[in-house]
Short mmCIF file of C-alpha atoms and ligand atoms in Angstrom, two decimals:
data_model
loop_
_atom_site.label_atom_id
_atom_site.label_comp_id
_atom_site.label_asym_id
_atom_site.label_seq_id
_atom_site.Cartn_x
_atom_site.Cartn_y
_atom_site.Cartn_z
CA MET A 1 47.46 -64.68 -6.21
CA PHE A 2 45.96 -60.85 -6.67
CA GLN A 3 42.18 -60.96 -7.03
CA SER A 4 40.20 -58.21 -8.57
CA HIS A 5 36.78 -57.60 -9.10
CA LEU A 6 34.90 -55.64 -11.95
CA GLY A 7 31.47 -55.59 -11.38
CA SER A 8 30.08 -59.23 -12.82
CA LEU A 9 34.15 -59.83 -14.06
CA SER A 10 36.82 -60.98 -11.78
CA TYR A 11 40.09 -62.24 -12.84
CA GLU A 12 43.16 -63.61 -11.36
CA VAL A 13 46.66 -62.43 -11.39
CA LYS A 14 49.13 -64.60 -10.87
CA GLU A 15 51.62 -63.58 -8.13
CA LEU A 16 54.33 -61.32 -9.83
CA VAL A 17 57.53 -62.55 -9.48
CA LYS A 18 60.19 -59.58 -9.75
CA ILE A 19 61.82 -60.28 -13.26
CA VAL A 20 64.93 -59.14 -14.84
CA TYR A 21 63.62 -57.38 -17.82
CA LEU A 22 66.22 -56.99 -20.61
CA ASP A 23 64.24 -57.40 -23.68
CA ASN A 24 63.40 -53.44 -24.09
CA ALA A 25 64.24 -53.50 -27.65
CA ALA A 26 60.91 -55.52 -27.97
CA THR A 27 59.16 -53.32 -25.48
CA THR A 28 59.52 -51.31 -22.53
CA LYS A 29 57.47 -50.98 -19.41
CA ILE A 30 55.46 -48.14 -19.64
CA SER A 31 57.25 -45.11 -17.70
CA LYS A 32 55.44 -43.11 -14.68
CA VAL A 33 55.83 -39.90 -16.59
CA ALA A 34 54.10 -41.79 -19.89
CA LEU A 35 51.85 -42.88 -17.28
CA ASP A 36 51.29 -39.15 -15.58
CA ALA A 37 50.70 -37.60 -19.17
CA MET A 38 48.39 -40.28 -20.18
CA MET A 39 45.78 -40.12 -17.34
CA PRO A 40 44.24 -37.32 -17.68
CA TYR A 41 43.22 -38.20 -21.15
CA LEU A 42 41.67 -41.71 -19.95
CA LEU A 43 39.60 -39.88 -17.22
CA ASP A 44 38.18 -36.48 -17.84
CA GLY A 45 39.48 -35.92 -20.99
CA PHE A 46 38.45 -38.28 -22.83
CA GLY A 47 36.56 -36.76 -25.86
CA ASN A 48 36.81 -37.13 -29.42
CA PRO A 49 39.26 -34.65 -30.40
CA SER A 50 36.87 -34.38 -33.99
CA THR A 51 33.81 -32.70 -31.83
CA ILE A 52 33.20 -29.43 -31.30
CA TYR A 53 32.28 -29.51 -27.20
CA SER A 54 35.29 -28.53 -24.88
CA VAL A 55 36.66 -32.11 -23.68
CA GLY A 56 36.67 -32.44 -27.49
CA ARG A 57 38.13 -29.38 -27.99
CA GLU A 58 40.51 -29.84 -25.27
CA ALA A 59 41.50 -33.71 -26.26
CA LYS A 60 42.20 -31.63 -30.01
CA ASN A 61 44.32 -29.08 -28.10
CA ALA A 62 46.32 -31.92 -26.21
CA ILE A 63 47.54 -33.94 -29.77
CA GLU A 64 48.43 -30.54 -31.41
CA ASN A 65 50.47 -29.80 -28.60
CA ALA A 66 52.12 -33.05 -28.16
CA ARG A 67 52.64 -32.99 -32.25
CA ARG A 68 54.66 -29.78 -31.36
CA THR A 69 56.46 -31.15 -28.46
CA LEU A 70 57.03 -34.22 -31.18
CA ALA A 71 58.00 -31.97 -33.64
CA GLY A 72 60.64 -29.87 -31.56
CA CYS A 73 62.31 -33.28 -30.13
CA ILE A 74 63.40 -34.21 -33.28
CA GLY A 75 63.93 -30.99 -35.28
CA ALA A 76 61.26 -30.83 -37.28
CA LEU A 77 58.27 -28.83 -37.77
CA PRO A 78 54.65 -29.53 -36.64
CA GLU A 79 53.16 -30.00 -39.78
CA GLU A 80 56.00 -32.29 -40.80
CA ILE A 81 54.00 -35.00 -37.48
CA TYR A 82 51.66 -37.56 -38.48
CA ILE A 83 50.38 -39.56 -35.78
CA THR A 84 49.69 -44.03 -36.78
CA SER A 85 49.25 -46.74 -34.65
CA GLY A 86 53.04 -47.76 -34.69
CA GLY A 87 56.34 -48.35 -36.49
CA THR A 88 55.12 -50.64 -38.63
CA GLU A 89 52.27 -48.40 -39.57
CA SER A 90 54.50 -45.80 -40.18
CA ILE A 91 57.13 -47.58 -42.04
CA ASN A 92 54.48 -49.26 -44.44
CA TRP A 93 53.04 -45.81 -44.71
CA ALA A 94 56.40 -44.11 -45.91
CA ILE A 95 57.45 -46.84 -48.20
CA LYS A 96 54.66 -47.31 -50.29
CA SER A 97 53.34 -43.97 -50.59
CA ALA A 98 56.98 -42.57 -51.46
CA VAL A 99 56.59 -45.09 -54.28
CA GLU A 100 53.54 -44.08 -55.31
CA LEU A 101 54.02 -40.55 -54.70
CA LYS A 102 57.09 -40.87 -57.42
CA LYS A 103 56.01 -43.64 -59.77
CA SER A 104 56.33 -41.30 -62.59
CA LYS A 105 60.31 -41.21 -62.11
CA GLY A 106 60.64 -45.15 -61.80
CA ALA A 107 60.32 -48.02 -59.22
CA HIS A 108 63.89 -48.70 -58.30
CA ILE A 109 63.97 -48.57 -54.15
CA ILE A 110 67.12 -49.04 -52.14
CA THR A 111 67.42 -50.55 -48.81
CA SER A 112 69.96 -52.75 -46.47
CA ALA A 113 69.94 -56.94 -45.95
CA ILE A 114 69.46 -55.71 -41.91
CA GLU A 115 66.08 -53.88 -42.05
CA HIS A 116 63.54 -55.37 -40.10
CA ALA A 117 60.30 -57.20 -41.19
CA ALA A 118 58.56 -54.23 -41.10
CA VAL A 119 60.85 -52.77 -44.10
CA LEU A 120 61.42 -55.75 -45.76
CA LYS A 121 58.35 -57.52 -46.28
CA SER A 122 56.68 -53.98 -47.74
CA CYS A 123 59.89 -54.16 -50.21
CA LYS A 124 58.73 -58.17 -51.25
CA TYR A 125 54.98 -56.58 -51.39
CA LEU A 126 56.02 -53.40 -54.33
CA GLU A 127 58.34 -56.54 -55.56
CA LYS A 128 55.06 -58.63 -56.44
CA ASN A 129 53.90 -54.69 -57.70
CA GLY A 130 56.68 -54.14 -60.16
CA CYS A 131 59.01 -51.98 -58.27
CA GLU A 132 62.89 -53.82 -58.51
CA VAL A 133 64.80 -53.21 -55.25
CA THR A 134 68.22 -53.39 -54.35
CA TYR A 135 69.42 -54.42 -51.51
CA LEU A 136 72.85 -53.73 -50.06
CA GLY A 137 75.03 -56.00 -47.98
CA VAL A 138 76.75 -55.43 -44.43
CA ASP A 139 80.17 -56.00 -43.37
CA GLU A 140 80.87 -58.37 -40.53
CA PHE A 141 79.60 -55.45 -37.70
CA GLY A 142 76.73 -54.91 -40.07
CA ARG A 143 77.22 -51.97 -41.13
CA ILE A 144 76.71 -50.80 -44.59
CA SER A 145 79.40 -49.31 -47.48
CA LEU A 146 78.55 -45.85 -48.92
CA ASP A 147 80.34 -46.26 -52.15
CA GLU A 148 77.78 -49.71 -52.70
CA LEU A 149 75.02 -47.21 -51.69
CA ARG A 150 76.12 -44.61 -54.80
CA SER A 151 77.03 -47.33 -57.15
CA ALA A 152 73.06 -48.86 -56.57
CA ILE A 153 71.59 -45.46 -57.44
CA ARG A 154 70.02 -45.52 -60.41
CA ASP A 155 67.91 -43.17 -62.65
CA ASP A 156 64.98 -44.48 -61.68
CA THR A 157 65.62 -44.84 -57.79
CA VAL A 158 62.92 -43.62 -56.12
CA LEU A 159 63.55 -44.00 -52.54
CA ILE A 160 66.52 -45.24 -50.53
CA THR A 161 65.03 -46.58 -46.65
CA ILE A 162 67.76 -47.48 -44.50
CA MET A 163 67.54 -48.04 -40.35
CA THR A 164 69.23 -45.59 -38.14
CA ALA A 165 70.39 -48.03 -35.76
CA ASN A 166 69.99 -52.25 -35.86
CA ASN A 167 67.27 -53.55 -33.51
CA GLU A 168 68.83 -56.95 -33.41
CA MET A 169 72.27 -56.34 -32.70
CA GLY A 170 72.71 -52.44 -32.80
CA THR A 171 74.84 -51.19 -34.82
CA ILE A 172 74.03 -47.24 -35.36
CA LEU A 173 74.13 -46.68 -39.86
CA PRO A 174 75.63 -43.51 -41.40
CA VAL A 175 72.62 -41.72 -41.76
CA SER A 176 73.96 -38.09 -41.86
CA GLU A 177 76.13 -39.39 -44.83
CA ILE A 178 72.98 -41.65 -46.54
CA GLY A 179 70.84 -38.52 -46.59
CA GLU A 180 73.46 -36.86 -48.02
CA ILE A 181 73.90 -39.00 -50.49
CA ALA A 182 70.17 -39.09 -51.11
CA LYS A 183 69.59 -35.94 -51.39
CA GLU A 184 72.99 -35.34 -53.79
CA ASN A 185 71.25 -37.62 -56.20
CA GLY A 186 67.43 -36.05 -55.82
CA VAL A 187 66.06 -39.82 -54.00
CA LEU A 188 63.76 -39.59 -51.02
CA PHE A 189 65.23 -41.01 -48.12
CA HIS A 190 63.28 -43.19 -45.29
CA THR A 191 64.77 -44.26 -42.28
CA ASP A 192 63.41 -46.77 -39.84
CA ALA A 193 64.38 -45.01 -36.19
CA VAL A 194 62.17 -47.40 -34.38
CA GLN A 195 65.31 -48.16 -32.41
CA ALA A 196 67.32 -45.12 -32.25
CA VAL A 197 64.77 -42.16 -31.21
CA GLY A 198 64.88 -41.70 -27.34
CA HIS A 199 68.35 -43.68 -27.25
CA ILE A 200 70.28 -41.23 -29.39
CA PRO A 201 70.05 -37.81 -30.51
CA ILE A 202 68.30 -37.76 -33.98
CA ASP A 203 67.76 -34.83 -36.21
CA VAL A 204 66.00 -34.71 -39.17
CA LYS A 205 67.52 -32.05 -40.89
CA GLU A 206 70.93 -32.99 -39.76
CA ILE A 207 70.14 -36.61 -41.36
CA ASN A 208 68.50 -35.29 -44.17
CA ALA A 209 65.12 -37.30 -44.02
CA ASP A 210 62.66 -36.71 -46.09
CA LEU A 211 60.69 -39.43 -43.96
CA LEU A 212 61.27 -40.92 -40.70
CA SER A 213 59.31 -43.69 -38.46
CA PHE A 214 59.65 -44.44 -34.54
CA SER A 215 57.41 -45.58 -32.07
CA GLY A 216 55.94 -45.17 -28.58
CA HIS A 217 56.26 -48.20 -27.35
CA LYS A 218 60.01 -49.03 -27.28
CA LEU A 219 60.16 -45.58 -25.61
CA GLY A 220 58.18 -46.55 -22.06
CA CYS A 221 54.66 -45.54 -23.49
CA ILE A 222 51.95 -47.88 -24.19
CA LYS A 223 51.38 -49.64 -27.86
CA GLY A 224 49.81 -48.49 -30.16
CA VAL A 225 51.03 -44.98 -31.11
CA GLY A 226 53.54 -44.29 -34.26
CA VAL A 227 55.25 -41.62 -35.53
CA LEU A 228 55.66 -40.49 -39.24
CA PHE A 229 57.84 -37.42 -40.11
CA VAL A 230 57.27 -36.00 -43.45
CA LYS A 231 59.30 -33.29 -44.62
CA LYS A 232 57.78 -30.54 -45.04
CA GLY A 233 55.95 -29.70 -49.35
CA LEU A 234 56.00 -33.69 -49.75
CA ARG A 235 52.40 -34.31 -50.37
CA LEU A 236 52.27 -38.26 -49.30
CA PRO A 237 48.88 -39.95 -50.64
CA PRO A 238 46.85 -40.98 -47.68
CA PHE A 239 47.66 -44.38 -46.11
CA ILE A 240 43.89 -45.28 -44.22
CA HIS A 241 41.30 -43.69 -45.37
CA GLY A 242 38.31 -42.70 -43.81
CA GLY A 243 37.00 -39.76 -41.38
CA GLY A 244 40.02 -37.39 -42.43
CA GLN A 245 42.29 -37.11 -39.37
CA GLU A 246 45.93 -36.79 -39.45
CA ARG A 247 45.21 -33.98 -42.27
CA GLY A 248 43.94 -36.76 -44.24
CA GLY A 249 46.62 -38.44 -43.86
CA ARG A 250 45.77 -41.45 -41.82
CA SER A 251 42.19 -42.07 -40.78
CA GLY A 252 40.66 -43.00 -37.29
CA THR A 253 39.67 -41.52 -33.85
CA GLU A 254 43.36 -40.88 -32.24
CA ASN A 255 44.43 -42.40 -29.41
CA VAL A 256 44.87 -39.46 -27.10
CA ALA A 257 46.64 -40.42 -23.79
CA GLY A 258 48.87 -42.41 -25.60
CA ILE A 259 50.18 -39.54 -28.02
CA VAL A 260 50.58 -37.00 -25.35
CA SER A 261 52.59 -39.83 -23.72
CA VAL A 262 54.65 -39.99 -26.52
CA ALA A 263 55.48 -36.43 -26.73
CA ALA A 264 55.91 -36.35 -23.14
CA VAL A 265 58.14 -39.04 -22.61
CA LEU A 266 60.34 -37.71 -25.17
CA GLU A 267 60.33 -34.33 -24.09
CA ASP A 268 61.94 -35.71 -20.90
CA ILE A 269 64.43 -38.16 -22.17
CA LEU A 270 65.64 -35.28 -24.86
CA PRO A 271 68.25 -33.91 -21.99
CA ARG A 272 69.87 -37.33 -21.12
CA LEU A 273 70.64 -38.95 -24.99
CA PRO A 274 72.78 -40.46 -25.67
CA LEU A 275 71.95 -42.47 -22.65
CA LEU A 276 75.12 -42.84 -21.45
CA GLY A 277 74.06 -44.73 -17.71
CA VAL A 278 72.20 -47.27 -20.30
CA ALA A 279 75.74 -47.58 -21.83
CA LYS A 280 77.50 -47.96 -19.39
CA LEU A 281 75.92 -50.46 -17.90
CA ARG A 282 75.56 -52.39 -21.53
CA ASP A 283 79.74 -51.99 -21.11
CA LYS A 284 79.77 -53.98 -18.32
CA LEU A 285 77.13 -56.39 -19.29
CA ILE A 286 79.40 -57.20 -22.82
CA LYS A 287 82.67 -57.45 -20.63
CA GLY A 288 81.77 -59.81 -18.25
CA VAL A 289 79.49 -61.90 -20.97
CA LEU A 290 82.63 -62.22 -23.25
CA GLU A 291 85.15 -63.82 -20.62
CA ILE A 292 82.45 -67.42 -21.34
CA PRO A 293 84.76 -68.91 -23.22
CA SER A 294 83.84 -69.23 -26.97
CA THR A 295 81.15 -65.90 -27.20
CA SER A 296 82.02 -63.15 -29.42
CA LEU A 297 79.61 -59.92 -29.59
CA THR A 298 77.23 -58.96 -32.78
CA GLY A 299 77.51 -55.85 -34.40
CA ASP A 300 79.66 -52.73 -34.30
CA PRO A 301 82.18 -52.85 -31.05
CA THR A 302 81.66 -49.09 -30.85
CA ASN A 303 79.06 -47.33 -33.16
CA ARG A 304 76.46 -48.92 -31.71
CA LEU A 305 72.62 -48.16 -29.53
CA PRO A 306 73.72 -47.30 -25.92
CA GLY A 307 71.16 -50.30 -24.46
CA ILE A 308 72.16 -53.18 -26.97
CA ALA A 309 74.46 -56.21 -26.07
CA SER A 310 73.90 -58.99 -28.26
CA PHE A 311 76.05 -62.03 -28.84
CA VAL A 312 76.49 -65.58 -30.25
CA PHE A 313 77.79 -68.37 -28.20
CA LYS A 314 79.14 -71.31 -29.82
CA GLY A 315 77.52 -74.63 -29.46
CA VAL A 316 74.36 -73.79 -27.72
CA GLU A 317 70.76 -72.74 -29.47
CA GLY A 318 69.15 -69.15 -28.48
CA GLU A 319 65.76 -70.56 -27.65
CA SER A 320 66.93 -72.92 -24.70
CA MET A 321 69.39 -69.75 -23.43
CA LEU A 322 65.92 -68.29 -23.36
CA LEU A 323 64.12 -70.49 -21.65
CA MET A 324 66.90 -71.21 -18.99
CA LEU A 325 67.44 -67.30 -18.55
CA ASP A 326 63.50 -67.01 -18.02
CA GLN A 327 63.44 -70.12 -15.89
CA ASN A 328 65.60 -67.60 -13.62
CA GLY A 329 63.16 -64.46 -13.85
CA ILE A 330 65.39 -62.87 -16.79
CA CYS A 331 63.99 -61.98 -19.95
CA ALA A 332 65.89 -61.41 -23.02
CA SER A 333 65.32 -62.27 -26.41
CA SER A 334 66.71 -64.45 -29.68
CA GLY A 335 66.50 -62.88 -33.01
CA SER A 336 64.15 -60.00 -33.11
CA ALA A 337 61.03 -60.38 -30.82
CA CYS A 338 58.41 -59.60 -33.74
CA THR A 339 60.43 -63.25 -35.93
CA SER A 340 60.85 -65.06 -32.51
CA GLY A 341 58.51 -68.60 -32.63
CA SER A 342 60.29 -69.04 -35.73
CA LEU A 343 62.84 -71.08 -35.85
CA ASP A 344 64.82 -69.55 -38.68
CA PRO A 345 68.26 -68.29 -38.14
CA SER A 346 68.14 -64.14 -37.54
CA HIS A 347 68.67 -62.29 -41.56
CA VAL A 348 70.66 -59.65 -39.96
CA LEU A 349 73.08 -62.63 -38.16
CA LEU A 350 73.37 -63.99 -41.75
CA ALA A 351 73.46 -61.01 -43.94
CA MET A 352 76.65 -60.39 -41.30
CA GLY A 353 78.45 -63.28 -42.89
CA LEU A 354 77.23 -66.21 -39.66
CA SER A 355 77.01 -69.66 -40.46
CA HIS A 356 73.55 -70.77 -39.96
CA GLU A 357 74.90 -72.59 -37.27
CA THR A 358 76.59 -69.80 -35.08
CA ALA A 359 73.40 -67.77 -35.88
CA HIS A 360 71.32 -70.29 -34.44
CA GLY A 361 73.09 -69.00 -30.94
CA SER A 362 72.37 -65.66 -30.77
CA LEU A 363 71.13 -63.61 -27.48
CA ARG A 364 70.20 -60.13 -27.47
CA PHE A 365 70.06 -58.00 -24.02
CA SER A 366 68.34 -55.14 -24.41
CA LEU A 367 68.45 -52.03 -21.41
CA SER A 368 67.03 -49.08 -20.53
CA GLU A 369 67.21 -46.61 -17.73
CA ASP A 370 65.32 -48.94 -15.22
CA ASN A 371 67.98 -51.67 -15.23
CA THR A 372 70.31 -51.20 -12.81
CA GLU A 373 73.80 -52.66 -12.01
CA ALA A 374 72.67 -55.35 -9.77
CA GLU A 375 70.57 -56.90 -12.31
CA ILE A 376 73.64 -56.80 -14.59
CA ASP A 377 75.78 -58.74 -11.84
CA TYR A 378 72.84 -61.27 -11.49
CA VAL A 379 73.18 -62.12 -14.88
CA LEU A 380 76.62 -62.21 -15.05
CA GLU A 381 76.29 -64.35 -12.05
CA LYS A 382 73.58 -67.12 -13.86
CA LEU A 383 74.84 -67.08 -17.48
CA PRO A 384 77.48 -68.72 -17.20
CA ALA A 385 76.30 -71.74 -15.85
CA ILE A 386 73.41 -71.61 -18.30
CA ILE A 387 75.56 -71.71 -21.25
CA ALA A 388 77.88 -74.48 -19.76
CA ARG A 389 74.64 -76.61 -19.15
CA LEU A 390 73.43 -76.12 -22.13
CA ARG A 391 76.95 -76.83 -23.75
CA SER A 392 77.09 -79.96 -21.64
CA MET A 393 74.13 -81.03 -23.80
CA SER A 394 74.44 -79.93 -26.87
CA PRO A 395 75.04 -82.17 -29.88
CA LEU A 396 76.98 -78.85 -31.74
CA TRP A 397 79.37 -78.29 -29.10
CA ASN A 398 82.73 -80.00 -29.41
N1 LIG B 401 61.15 -51.21 -37.10
C1 LIG B 401 62.52 -51.37 -35.84
C2 LIG B 401 63.86 -51.40 -36.38
C3 LIG B 401 61.98 -52.70 -35.04
O1 LIG B 401 62.43 -52.58 -33.23
C4 LIG B 401 60.48 -52.80 -34.81
C5 LIG B 401 60.14 -53.28 -33.70
O2 LIG B 401 60.64 -54.07 -32.97
C6 LIG B 401 59.73 -51.95 -35.98
C7 LIG B 401 60.45 -51.43 -36.89
C8 LIG B 401 57.66 -52.49 -35.63
O3 LIG B 401 57.73 -51.43 -34.19
P1 LIG B 401 56.25 -51.46 -33.86
O4 LIG B 401 56.21 -52.91 -32.85
O5 LIG B 401 56.04 -49.90 -33.08
O6 LIG B 401 55.12 -51.88 -34.98
#
């Protein structure tokens, strides 16, 4: 047990067991780069950026420097970068405000069936408020059809919102082509790039994005910082009203240290993208796991995120796998982190044509640069016995 005393407060933290953390698509540990970047603004540079004395001005400068860096990392201009509290907020702002901005043209949105809940539930909310939404299906690898996208566009279509890469099974979507189609048809294009930025190279101009969302805590930064790219010339209605921060679009005193850390981490990681070292570990993991009988990879076998290895195991239930992996110090996920706790099978796997029963046996490992080959060996040593044990107890097996 560790004991700590802060004045009259005291708390105990259970002795930390070394864990093999393979749930980086859910969230990440704060990296050293992030922590080093944050420290000055947690300590002496704590000022409110809206104040005029030097400690406040320094905080303001730090945000503007971070904005320049963030913009440079995704091929944007500094004035196209807005800071939010995370991916969910950026996505909500992008979708709801884009629809409001274009209401004189129509109220039809096109999205895909495999989006994160932040997109799907924003769309559902808008449907209740008079919008129509087309949900494009996907094939067995989680890929959309560009022809279907083209035929779904109508005169009243105002927004296409399709993710850059899927969080549950790692398929990378053809965002450059989607952006091109949106542009040809005069429709706004938003992409949820929460799992992509910091993992694969992203350039907003190359993909013709009008709006792009991402989040710091998937990149080794503290939770509570997101970014929304808004193409120059597009004047989105404000999302959070108040003191007028973020050029009036998103009020609220800024998370200076968090913002600075996202810029530092992204700048640091940029030369290493795509994360080939991580992809090598992912491939080793995939190869080893597929040696377990009646196991399949989910998602695109080749065009996938460097860090995501996702599977379905026949006759096994996802939650039980997670519990037994946890007993062995391994953290993974079944479905997406945000919907875990729900017993419904993943909407993503169902959209890919898997049966309810098969989709219940899903497991996702998501890797980061912190993971090692020894950790992958450890998982490959433990997993076959876990699956065999669960199958021996399962009424679904044989
Ligand atoms: N979009 C995707 C694809 C995600 O994976 C997540 C988080 O899991 C989000 C959006 C939400 O991001 P945040 O947790 O920063 O709100």
